[in-house]
Short mmCIF file of N, CA and C in Angstrom, two decimals:
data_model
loop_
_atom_site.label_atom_id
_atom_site.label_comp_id
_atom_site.label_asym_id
_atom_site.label_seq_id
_atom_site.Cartn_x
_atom_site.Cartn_y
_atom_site.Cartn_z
N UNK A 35 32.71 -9.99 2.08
CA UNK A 35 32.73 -10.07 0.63
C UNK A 35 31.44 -9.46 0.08
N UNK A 36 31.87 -8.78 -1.03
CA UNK A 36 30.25 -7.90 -1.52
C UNK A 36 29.53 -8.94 -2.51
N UNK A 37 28.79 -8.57 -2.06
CA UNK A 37 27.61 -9.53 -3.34
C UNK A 37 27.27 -9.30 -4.61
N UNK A 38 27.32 -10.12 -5.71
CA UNK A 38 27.43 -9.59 -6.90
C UNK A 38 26.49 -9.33 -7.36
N UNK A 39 26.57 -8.76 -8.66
CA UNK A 39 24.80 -8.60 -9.24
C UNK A 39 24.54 -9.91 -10.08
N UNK A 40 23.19 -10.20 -10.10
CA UNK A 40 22.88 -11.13 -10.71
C UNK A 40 22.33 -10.86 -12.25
N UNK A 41 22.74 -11.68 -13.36
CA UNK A 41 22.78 -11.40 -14.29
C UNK A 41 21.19 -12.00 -15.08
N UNK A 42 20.77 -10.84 -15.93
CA UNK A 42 19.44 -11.67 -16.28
C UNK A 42 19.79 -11.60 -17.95
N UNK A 43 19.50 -12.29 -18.73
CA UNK A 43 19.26 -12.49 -20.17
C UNK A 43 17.73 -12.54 -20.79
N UNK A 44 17.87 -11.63 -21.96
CA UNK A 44 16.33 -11.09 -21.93
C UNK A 44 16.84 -11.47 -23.73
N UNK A 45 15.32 -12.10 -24.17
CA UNK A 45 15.55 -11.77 -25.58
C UNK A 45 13.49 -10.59 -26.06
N UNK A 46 14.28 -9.44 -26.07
CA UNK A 46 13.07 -8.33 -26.49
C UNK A 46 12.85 -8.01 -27.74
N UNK A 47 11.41 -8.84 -28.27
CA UNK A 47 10.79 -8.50 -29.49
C UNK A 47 9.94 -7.13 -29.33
N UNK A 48 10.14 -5.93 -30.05
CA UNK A 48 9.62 -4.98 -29.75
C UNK A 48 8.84 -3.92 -31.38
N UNK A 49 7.88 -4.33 -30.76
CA UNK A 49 7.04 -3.63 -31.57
C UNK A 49 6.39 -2.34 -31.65
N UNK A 50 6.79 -1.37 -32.10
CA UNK A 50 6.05 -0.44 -31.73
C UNK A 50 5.67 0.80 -32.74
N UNK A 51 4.24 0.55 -32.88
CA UNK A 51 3.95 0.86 -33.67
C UNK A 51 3.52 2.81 -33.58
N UNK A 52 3.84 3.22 -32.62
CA UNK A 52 3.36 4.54 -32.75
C UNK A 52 4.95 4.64 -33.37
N UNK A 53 5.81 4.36 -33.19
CA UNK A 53 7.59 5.33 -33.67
C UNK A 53 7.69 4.11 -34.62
N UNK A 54 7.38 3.04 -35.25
CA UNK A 54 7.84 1.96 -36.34
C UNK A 54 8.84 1.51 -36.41
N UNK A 55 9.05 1.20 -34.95
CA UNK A 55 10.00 0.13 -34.72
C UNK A 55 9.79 -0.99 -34.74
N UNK A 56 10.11 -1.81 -35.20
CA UNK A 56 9.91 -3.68 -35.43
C UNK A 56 11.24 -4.30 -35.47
N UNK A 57 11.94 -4.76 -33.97
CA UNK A 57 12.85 -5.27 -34.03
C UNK A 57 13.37 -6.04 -32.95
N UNK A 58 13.91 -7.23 -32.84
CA UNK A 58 14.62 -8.21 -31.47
C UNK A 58 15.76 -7.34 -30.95
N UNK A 59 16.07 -7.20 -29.41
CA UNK A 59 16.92 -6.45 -29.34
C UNK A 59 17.95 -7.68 -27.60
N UNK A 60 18.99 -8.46 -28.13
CA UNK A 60 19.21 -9.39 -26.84
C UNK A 60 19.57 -8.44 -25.99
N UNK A 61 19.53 -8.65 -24.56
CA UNK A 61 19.79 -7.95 -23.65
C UNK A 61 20.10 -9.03 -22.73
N UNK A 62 21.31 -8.15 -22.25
CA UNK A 62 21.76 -8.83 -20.83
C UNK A 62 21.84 -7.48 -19.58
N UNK A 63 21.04 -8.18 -19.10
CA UNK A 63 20.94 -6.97 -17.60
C UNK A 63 21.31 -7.49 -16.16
N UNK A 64 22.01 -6.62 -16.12
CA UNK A 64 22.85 -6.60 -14.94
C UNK A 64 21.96 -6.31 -13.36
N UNK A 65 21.50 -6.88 -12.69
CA UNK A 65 20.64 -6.71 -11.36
C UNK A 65 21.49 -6.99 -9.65
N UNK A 66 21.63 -5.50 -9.37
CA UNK A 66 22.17 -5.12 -8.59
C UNK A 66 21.37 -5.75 -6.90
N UNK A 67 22.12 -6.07 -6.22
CA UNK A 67 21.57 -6.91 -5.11
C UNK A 67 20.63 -5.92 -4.39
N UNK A 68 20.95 -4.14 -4.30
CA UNK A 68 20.45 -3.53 -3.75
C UNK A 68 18.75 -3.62 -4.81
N UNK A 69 18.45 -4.09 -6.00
CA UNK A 69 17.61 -3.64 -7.10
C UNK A 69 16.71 -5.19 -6.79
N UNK A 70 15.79 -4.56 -6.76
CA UNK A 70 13.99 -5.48 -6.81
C UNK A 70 14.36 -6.19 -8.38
N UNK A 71 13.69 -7.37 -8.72
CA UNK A 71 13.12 -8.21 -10.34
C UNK A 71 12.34 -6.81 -11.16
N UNK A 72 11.17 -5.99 -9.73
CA UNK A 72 10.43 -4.87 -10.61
C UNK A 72 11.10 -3.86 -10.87
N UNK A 73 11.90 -3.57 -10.17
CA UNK A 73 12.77 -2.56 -10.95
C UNK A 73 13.79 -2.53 -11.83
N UNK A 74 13.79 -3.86 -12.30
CA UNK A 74 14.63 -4.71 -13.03
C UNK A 74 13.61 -4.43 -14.27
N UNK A 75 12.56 -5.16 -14.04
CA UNK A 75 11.44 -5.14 -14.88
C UNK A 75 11.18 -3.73 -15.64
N UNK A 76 10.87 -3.02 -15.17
CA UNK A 76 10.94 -1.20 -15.27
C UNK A 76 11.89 -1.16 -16.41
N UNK A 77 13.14 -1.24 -15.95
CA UNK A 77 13.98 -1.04 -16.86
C UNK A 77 14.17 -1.25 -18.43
N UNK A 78 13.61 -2.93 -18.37
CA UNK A 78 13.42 -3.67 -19.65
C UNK A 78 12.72 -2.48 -20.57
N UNK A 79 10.89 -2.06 -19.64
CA UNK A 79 10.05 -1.29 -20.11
C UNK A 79 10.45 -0.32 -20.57
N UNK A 80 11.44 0.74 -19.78
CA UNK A 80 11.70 1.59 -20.24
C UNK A 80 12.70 1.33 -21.74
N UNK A 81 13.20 0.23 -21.58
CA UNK A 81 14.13 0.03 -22.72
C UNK A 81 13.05 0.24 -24.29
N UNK A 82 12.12 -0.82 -24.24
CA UNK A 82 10.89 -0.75 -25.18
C UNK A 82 10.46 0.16 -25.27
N UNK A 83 10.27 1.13 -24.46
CA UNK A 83 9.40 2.00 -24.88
C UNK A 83 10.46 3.06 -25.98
N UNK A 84 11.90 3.16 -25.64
CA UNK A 84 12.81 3.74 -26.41
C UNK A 84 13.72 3.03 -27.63
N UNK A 85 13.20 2.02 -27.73
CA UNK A 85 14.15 0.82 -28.42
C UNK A 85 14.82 1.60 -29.14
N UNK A 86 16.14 0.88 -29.54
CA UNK A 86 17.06 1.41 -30.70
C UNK A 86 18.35 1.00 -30.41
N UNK A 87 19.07 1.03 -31.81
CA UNK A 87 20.55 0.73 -31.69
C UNK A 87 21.21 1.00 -30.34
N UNK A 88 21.28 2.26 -30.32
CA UNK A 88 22.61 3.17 -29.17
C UNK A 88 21.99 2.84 -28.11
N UNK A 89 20.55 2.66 -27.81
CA UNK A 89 20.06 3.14 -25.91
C UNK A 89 20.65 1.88 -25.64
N UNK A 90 21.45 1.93 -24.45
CA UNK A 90 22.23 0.94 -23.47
C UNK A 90 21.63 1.17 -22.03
N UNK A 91 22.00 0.29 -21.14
CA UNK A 91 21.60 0.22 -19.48
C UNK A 91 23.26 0.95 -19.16
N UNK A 92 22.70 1.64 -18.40
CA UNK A 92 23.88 2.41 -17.69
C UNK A 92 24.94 1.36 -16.43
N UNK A 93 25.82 1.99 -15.77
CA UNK A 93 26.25 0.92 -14.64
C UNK A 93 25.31 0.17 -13.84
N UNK A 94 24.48 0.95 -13.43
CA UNK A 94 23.73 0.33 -12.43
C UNK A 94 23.37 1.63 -11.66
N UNK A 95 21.83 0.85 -10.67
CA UNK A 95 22.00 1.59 -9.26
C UNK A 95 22.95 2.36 -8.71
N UNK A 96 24.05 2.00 -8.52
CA UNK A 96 24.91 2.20 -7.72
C UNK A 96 26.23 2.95 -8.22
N UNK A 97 25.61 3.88 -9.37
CA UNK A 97 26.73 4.59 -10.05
C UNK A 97 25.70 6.07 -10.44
N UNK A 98 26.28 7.00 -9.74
CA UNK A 98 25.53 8.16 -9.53
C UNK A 98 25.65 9.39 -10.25
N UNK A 99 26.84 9.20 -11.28
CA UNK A 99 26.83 10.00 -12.45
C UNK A 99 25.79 9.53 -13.72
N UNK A 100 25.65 8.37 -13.67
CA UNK A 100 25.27 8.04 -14.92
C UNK A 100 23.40 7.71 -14.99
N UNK A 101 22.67 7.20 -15.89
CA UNK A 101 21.35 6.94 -16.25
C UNK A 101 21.16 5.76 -15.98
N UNK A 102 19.76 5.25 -15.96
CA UNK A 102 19.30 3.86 -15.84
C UNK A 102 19.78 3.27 -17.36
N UNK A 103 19.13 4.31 -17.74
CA UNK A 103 19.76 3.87 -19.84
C UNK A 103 20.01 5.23 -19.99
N UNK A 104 20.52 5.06 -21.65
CA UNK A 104 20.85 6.28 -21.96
C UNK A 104 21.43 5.72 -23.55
N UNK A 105 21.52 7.05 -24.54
CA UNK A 105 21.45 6.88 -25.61
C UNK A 105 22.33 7.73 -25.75
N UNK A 106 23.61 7.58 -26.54
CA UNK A 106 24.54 8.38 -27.04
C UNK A 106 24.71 8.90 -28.75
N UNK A 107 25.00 9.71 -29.51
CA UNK A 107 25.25 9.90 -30.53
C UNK A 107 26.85 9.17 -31.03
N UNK A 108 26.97 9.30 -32.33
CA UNK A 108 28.07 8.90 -32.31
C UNK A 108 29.57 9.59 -32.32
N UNK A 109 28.99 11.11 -32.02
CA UNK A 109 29.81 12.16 -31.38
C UNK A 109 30.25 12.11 -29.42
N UNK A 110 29.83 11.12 -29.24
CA UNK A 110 29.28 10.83 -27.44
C UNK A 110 28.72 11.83 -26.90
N UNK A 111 27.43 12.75 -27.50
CA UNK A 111 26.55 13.59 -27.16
C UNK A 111 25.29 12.65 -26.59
N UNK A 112 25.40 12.90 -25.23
CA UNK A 112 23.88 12.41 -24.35
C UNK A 112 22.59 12.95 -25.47
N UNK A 113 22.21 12.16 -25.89
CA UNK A 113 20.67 12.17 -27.01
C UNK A 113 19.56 11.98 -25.80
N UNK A 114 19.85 10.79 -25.19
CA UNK A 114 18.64 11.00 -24.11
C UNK A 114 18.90 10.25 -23.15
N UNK A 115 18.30 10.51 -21.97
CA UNK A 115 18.83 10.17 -20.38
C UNK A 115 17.50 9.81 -19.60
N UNK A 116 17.31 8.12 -19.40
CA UNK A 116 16.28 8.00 -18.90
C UNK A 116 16.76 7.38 -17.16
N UNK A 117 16.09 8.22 -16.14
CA UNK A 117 16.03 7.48 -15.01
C UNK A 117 14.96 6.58 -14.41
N UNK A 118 15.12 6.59 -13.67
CA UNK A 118 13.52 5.41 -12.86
C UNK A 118 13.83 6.00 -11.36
N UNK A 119 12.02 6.20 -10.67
CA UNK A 119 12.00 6.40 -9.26
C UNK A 119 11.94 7.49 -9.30
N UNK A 120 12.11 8.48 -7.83
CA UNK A 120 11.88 10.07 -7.71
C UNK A 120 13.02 10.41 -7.53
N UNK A 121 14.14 10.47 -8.03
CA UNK A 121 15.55 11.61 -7.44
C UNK A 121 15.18 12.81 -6.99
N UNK A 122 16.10 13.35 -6.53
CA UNK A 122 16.00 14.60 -5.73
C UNK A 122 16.47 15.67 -7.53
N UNK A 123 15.71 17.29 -7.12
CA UNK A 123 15.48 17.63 -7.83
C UNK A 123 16.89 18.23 -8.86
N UNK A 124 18.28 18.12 -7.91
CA UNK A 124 19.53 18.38 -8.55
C UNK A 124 20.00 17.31 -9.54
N UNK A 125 19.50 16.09 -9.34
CA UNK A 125 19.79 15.20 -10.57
C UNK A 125 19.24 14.84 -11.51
N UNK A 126 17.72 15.79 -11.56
CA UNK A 126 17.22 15.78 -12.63
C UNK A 126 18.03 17.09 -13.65
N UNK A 127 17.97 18.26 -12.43
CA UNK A 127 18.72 19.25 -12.96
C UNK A 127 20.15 18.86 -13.16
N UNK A 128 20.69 18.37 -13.43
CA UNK A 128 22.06 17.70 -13.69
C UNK A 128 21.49 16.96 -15.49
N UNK A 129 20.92 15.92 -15.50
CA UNK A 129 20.16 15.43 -16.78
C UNK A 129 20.34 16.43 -17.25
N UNK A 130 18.98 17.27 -16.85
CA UNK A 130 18.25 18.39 -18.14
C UNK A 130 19.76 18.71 -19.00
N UNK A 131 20.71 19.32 -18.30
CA UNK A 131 21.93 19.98 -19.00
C UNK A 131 23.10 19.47 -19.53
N UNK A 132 22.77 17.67 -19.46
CA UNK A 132 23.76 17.08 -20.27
C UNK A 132 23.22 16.41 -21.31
N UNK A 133 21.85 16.20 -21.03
CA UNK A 133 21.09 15.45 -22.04
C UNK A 133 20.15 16.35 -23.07
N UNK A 134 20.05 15.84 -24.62
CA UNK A 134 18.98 16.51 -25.19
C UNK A 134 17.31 15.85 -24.59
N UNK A 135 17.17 15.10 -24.19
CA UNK A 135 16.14 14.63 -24.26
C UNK A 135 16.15 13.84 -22.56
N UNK A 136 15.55 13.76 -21.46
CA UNK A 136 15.11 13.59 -19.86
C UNK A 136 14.21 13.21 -20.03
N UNK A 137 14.05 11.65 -19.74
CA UNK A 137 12.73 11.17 -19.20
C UNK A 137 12.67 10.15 -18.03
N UNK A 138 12.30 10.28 -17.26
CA UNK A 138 11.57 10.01 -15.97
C UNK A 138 10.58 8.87 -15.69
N UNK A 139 10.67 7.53 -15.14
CA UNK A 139 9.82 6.88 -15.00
C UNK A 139 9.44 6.79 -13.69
N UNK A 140 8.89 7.47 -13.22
CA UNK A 140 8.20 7.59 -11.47
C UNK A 140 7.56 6.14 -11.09
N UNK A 141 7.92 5.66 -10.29
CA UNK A 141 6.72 4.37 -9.76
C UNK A 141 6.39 4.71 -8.22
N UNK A 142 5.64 3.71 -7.66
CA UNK A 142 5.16 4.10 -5.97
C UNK A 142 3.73 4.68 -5.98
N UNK A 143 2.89 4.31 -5.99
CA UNK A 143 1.44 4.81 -6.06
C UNK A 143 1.58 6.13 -4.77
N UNK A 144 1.75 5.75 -4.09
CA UNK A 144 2.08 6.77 -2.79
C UNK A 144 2.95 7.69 -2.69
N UNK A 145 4.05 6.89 -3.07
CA UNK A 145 5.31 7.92 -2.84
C UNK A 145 5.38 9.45 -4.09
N UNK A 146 4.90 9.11 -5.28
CA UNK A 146 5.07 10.09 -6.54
C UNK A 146 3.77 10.99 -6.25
N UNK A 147 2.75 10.69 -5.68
CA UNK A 147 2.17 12.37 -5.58
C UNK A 147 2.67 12.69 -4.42
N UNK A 148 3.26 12.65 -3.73
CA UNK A 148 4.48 13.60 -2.63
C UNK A 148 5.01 14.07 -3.29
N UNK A 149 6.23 13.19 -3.54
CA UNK A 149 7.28 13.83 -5.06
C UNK A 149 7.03 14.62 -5.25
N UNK A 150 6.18 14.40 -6.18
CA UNK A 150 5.54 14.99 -7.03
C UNK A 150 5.23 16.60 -7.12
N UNK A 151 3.93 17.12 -5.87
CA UNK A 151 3.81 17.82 -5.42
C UNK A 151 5.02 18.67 -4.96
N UNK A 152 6.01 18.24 -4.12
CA UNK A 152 7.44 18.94 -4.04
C UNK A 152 8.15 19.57 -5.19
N UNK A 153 8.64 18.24 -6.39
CA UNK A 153 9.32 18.91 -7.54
C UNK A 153 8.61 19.75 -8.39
N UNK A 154 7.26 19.80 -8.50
CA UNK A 154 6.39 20.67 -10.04
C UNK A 154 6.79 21.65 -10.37
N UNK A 155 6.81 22.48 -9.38
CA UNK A 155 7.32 23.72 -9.60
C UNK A 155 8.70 24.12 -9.97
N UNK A 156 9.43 23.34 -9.18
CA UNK A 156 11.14 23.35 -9.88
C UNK A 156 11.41 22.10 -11.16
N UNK A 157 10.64 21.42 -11.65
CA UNK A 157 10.94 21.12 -12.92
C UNK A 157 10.35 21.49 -14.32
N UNK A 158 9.45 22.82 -13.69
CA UNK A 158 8.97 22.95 -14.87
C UNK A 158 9.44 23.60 -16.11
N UNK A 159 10.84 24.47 -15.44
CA UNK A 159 11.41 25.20 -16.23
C UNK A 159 12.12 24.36 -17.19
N UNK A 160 11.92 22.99 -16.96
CA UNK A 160 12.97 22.19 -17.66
C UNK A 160 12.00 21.55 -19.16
N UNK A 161 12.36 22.38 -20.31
CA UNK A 161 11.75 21.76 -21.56
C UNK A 161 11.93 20.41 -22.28
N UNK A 162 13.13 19.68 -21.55
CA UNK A 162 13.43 18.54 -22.49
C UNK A 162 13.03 17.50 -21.25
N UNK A 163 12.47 17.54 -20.34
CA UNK A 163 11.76 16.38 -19.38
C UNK A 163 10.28 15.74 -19.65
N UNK A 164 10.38 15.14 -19.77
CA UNK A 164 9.09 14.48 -19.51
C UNK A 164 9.04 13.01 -18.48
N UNK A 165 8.05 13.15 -17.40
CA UNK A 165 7.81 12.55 -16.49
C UNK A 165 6.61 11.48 -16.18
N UNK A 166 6.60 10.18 -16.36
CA UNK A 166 6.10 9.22 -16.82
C UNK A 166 5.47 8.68 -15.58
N UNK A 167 4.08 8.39 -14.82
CA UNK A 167 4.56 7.41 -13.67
C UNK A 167 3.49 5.64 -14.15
N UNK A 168 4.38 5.23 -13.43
CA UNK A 168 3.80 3.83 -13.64
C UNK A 168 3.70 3.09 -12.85
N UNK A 169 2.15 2.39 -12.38
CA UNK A 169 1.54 2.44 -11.11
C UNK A 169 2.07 1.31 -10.78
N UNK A 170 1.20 0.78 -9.48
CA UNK A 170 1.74 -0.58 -8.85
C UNK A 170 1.72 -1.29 -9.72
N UNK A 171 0.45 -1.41 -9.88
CA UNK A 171 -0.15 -2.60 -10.69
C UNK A 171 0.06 -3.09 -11.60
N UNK A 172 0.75 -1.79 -12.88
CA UNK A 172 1.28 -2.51 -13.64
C UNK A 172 2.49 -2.79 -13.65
N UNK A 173 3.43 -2.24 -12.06
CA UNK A 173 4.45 -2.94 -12.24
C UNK A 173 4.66 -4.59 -11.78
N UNK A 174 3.55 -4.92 -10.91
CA UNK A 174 3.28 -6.21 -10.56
C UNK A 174 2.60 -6.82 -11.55
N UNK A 175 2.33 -6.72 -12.77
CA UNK A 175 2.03 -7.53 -13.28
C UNK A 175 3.59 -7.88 -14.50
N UNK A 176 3.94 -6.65 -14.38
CA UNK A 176 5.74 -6.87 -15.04
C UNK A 176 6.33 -7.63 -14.75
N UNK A 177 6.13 -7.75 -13.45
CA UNK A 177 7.52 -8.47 -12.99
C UNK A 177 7.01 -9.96 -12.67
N UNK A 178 5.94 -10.28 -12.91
CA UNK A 178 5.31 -11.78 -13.30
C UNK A 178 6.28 -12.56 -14.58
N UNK A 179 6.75 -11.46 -15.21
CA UNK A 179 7.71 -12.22 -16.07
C UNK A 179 8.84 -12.25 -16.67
N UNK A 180 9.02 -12.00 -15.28
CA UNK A 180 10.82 -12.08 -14.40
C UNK A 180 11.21 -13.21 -14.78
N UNK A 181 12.54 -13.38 -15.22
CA UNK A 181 13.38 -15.16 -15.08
C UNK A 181 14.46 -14.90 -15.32
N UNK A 182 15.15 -15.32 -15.16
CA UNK A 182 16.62 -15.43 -15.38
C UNK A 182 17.04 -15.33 -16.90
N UNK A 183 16.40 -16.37 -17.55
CA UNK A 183 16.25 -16.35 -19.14
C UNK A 183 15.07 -16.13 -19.78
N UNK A 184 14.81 -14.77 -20.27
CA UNK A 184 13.14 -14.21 -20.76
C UNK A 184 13.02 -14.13 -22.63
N UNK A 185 12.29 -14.41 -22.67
CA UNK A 185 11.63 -14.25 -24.17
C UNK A 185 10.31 -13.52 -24.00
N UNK A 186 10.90 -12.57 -24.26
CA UNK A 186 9.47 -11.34 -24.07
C UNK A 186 8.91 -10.62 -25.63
N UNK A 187 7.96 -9.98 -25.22
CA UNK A 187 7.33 -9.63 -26.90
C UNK A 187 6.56 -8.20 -26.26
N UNK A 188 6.84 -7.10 -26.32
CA UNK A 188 6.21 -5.89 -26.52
C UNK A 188 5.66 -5.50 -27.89
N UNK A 189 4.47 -4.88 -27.41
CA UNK A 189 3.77 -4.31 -28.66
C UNK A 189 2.83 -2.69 -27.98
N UNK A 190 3.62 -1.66 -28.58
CA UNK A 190 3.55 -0.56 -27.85
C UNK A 190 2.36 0.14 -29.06
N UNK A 191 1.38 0.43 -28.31
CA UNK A 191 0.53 1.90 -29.46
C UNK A 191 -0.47 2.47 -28.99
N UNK A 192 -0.58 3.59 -28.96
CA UNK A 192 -1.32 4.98 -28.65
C UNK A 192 -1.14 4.84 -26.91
N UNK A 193 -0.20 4.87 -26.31
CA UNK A 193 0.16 5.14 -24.85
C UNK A 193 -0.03 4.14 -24.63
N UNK A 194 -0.24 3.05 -25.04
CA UNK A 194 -0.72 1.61 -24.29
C UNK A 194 0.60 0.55 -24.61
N UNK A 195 0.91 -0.40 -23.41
CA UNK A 195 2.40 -1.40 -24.09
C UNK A 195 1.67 -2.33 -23.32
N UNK A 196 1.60 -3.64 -23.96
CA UNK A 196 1.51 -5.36 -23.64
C UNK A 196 2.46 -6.09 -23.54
N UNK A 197 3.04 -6.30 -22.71
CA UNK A 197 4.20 -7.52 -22.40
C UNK A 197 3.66 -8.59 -22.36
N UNK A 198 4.50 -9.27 -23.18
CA UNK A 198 4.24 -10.99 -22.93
C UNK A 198 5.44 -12.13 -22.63
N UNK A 199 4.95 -13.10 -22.30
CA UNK A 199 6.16 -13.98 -22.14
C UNK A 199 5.29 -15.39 -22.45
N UNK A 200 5.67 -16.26 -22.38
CA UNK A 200 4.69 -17.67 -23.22
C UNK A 200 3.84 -17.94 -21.78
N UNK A 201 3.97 -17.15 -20.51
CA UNK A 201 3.71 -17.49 -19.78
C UNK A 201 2.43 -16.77 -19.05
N UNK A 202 2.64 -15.51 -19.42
CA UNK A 202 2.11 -13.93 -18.76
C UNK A 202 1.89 -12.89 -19.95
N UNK A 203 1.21 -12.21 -19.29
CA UNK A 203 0.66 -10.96 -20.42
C UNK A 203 1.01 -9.90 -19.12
N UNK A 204 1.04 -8.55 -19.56
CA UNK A 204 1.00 -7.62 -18.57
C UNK A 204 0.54 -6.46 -19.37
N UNK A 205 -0.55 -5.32 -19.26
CA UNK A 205 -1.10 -4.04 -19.38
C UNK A 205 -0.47 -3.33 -18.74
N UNK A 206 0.08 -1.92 -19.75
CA UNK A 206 0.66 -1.16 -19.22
C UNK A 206 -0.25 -0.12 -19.53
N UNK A 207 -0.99 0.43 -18.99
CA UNK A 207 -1.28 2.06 -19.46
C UNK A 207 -0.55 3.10 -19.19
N UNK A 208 0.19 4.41 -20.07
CA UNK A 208 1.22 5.12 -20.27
C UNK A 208 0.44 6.49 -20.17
N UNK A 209 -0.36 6.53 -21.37
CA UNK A 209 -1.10 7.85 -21.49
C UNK A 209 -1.95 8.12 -20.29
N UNK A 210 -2.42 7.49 -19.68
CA UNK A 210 -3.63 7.95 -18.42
C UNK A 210 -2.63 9.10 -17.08
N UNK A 211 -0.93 8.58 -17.32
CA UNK A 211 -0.14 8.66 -15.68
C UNK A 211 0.36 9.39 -15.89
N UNK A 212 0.93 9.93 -17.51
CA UNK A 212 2.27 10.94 -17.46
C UNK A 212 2.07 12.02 -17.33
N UNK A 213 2.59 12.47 -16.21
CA UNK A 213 3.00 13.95 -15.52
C UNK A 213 3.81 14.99 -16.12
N UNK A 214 2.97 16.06 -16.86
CA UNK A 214 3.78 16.95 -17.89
C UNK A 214 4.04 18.47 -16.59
N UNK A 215 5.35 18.71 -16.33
CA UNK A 215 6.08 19.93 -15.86
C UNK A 215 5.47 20.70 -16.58
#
């Protein structure tokens, strides 16, 4: 029998003041048995950092057409296509050409300057990517406020995002990591 995903409930106050967003957004996320709390966590982040009506969590892990999130128009035109981790360089090139807008959240202190070094050169031709990485550290301090049922509070400005929970704080620095093709 396969194992199911476990379901997390998030309520995200998100503030962010570089794009002037100020708004609660409930979320229920779906966590795939193959998927870590931090890459669970990631996700939330990446959600905040894009907040808005349309951006949704895609199937999951384990569905290889689609995005971690992703934002549709109301024509069902891909607006923007965010993944997490290093894919190989055909599924970014797959993004670039369905999506207006590719962004990339790299994690692995180790593993993304390999990557890294490998893809530069073949993603640079790609104008609508941008490639984000986000270190250990602050993903271990993310996922400090993991739970099943979360009340979280982002407050995003000038490359910098603070997560909180009544319990935990977490520093994200954004601007110091992102990797421009």
């Amino acid at each position: 029998m396969a194992l199911k995903s476990t379901i997390y409930k998030a309520k995200l106050n998100v503030t962010d003041m570089d794009r002037h967003v100020y708004q609660e957004f409930p979320l229920t996320i779906a966590c795939h048995p193959s998927e870590t709390e931090l890459r669970m966590m990631l996700r939330i982040l990446a959600f905040a950092m894009h907040a808005c009506e349309r951006l949704e969590f895609g199937r999951g892990i384990s569905t290889d057409n689609e995005p971690d999130l992703w934002q549709k128009s109301l024509t069902d035109d891909i607006e923007l296509w965010i993944d997490l981790g290093t894919p190989e360089e055909s599924r970014i090139r797959k993004a670039c050409g369905r999506a207006h807008r590719v962004v990339l959240y790299a994690y692995g202190d180790r593993s993304v300057p390999v990557w890294w070094s490998k893809q530069e050169a073949a993603l640079k031709r790609f104008d609508n990517l941008r490639v984000v990485q986000i270190s250990d550290d602050s993903l271990k301090a993310l996922s400090t406020l993991a739970s099943s049922n979360m009340s979280l509070q982002s407050v995003i400005e000038e490359g910098q995002v603070i997560f909180s929970s009544a319990e935990h704080d977490a520093l994200i620095e954004l601007a110091l990591t992102v990797l421009k093709p």
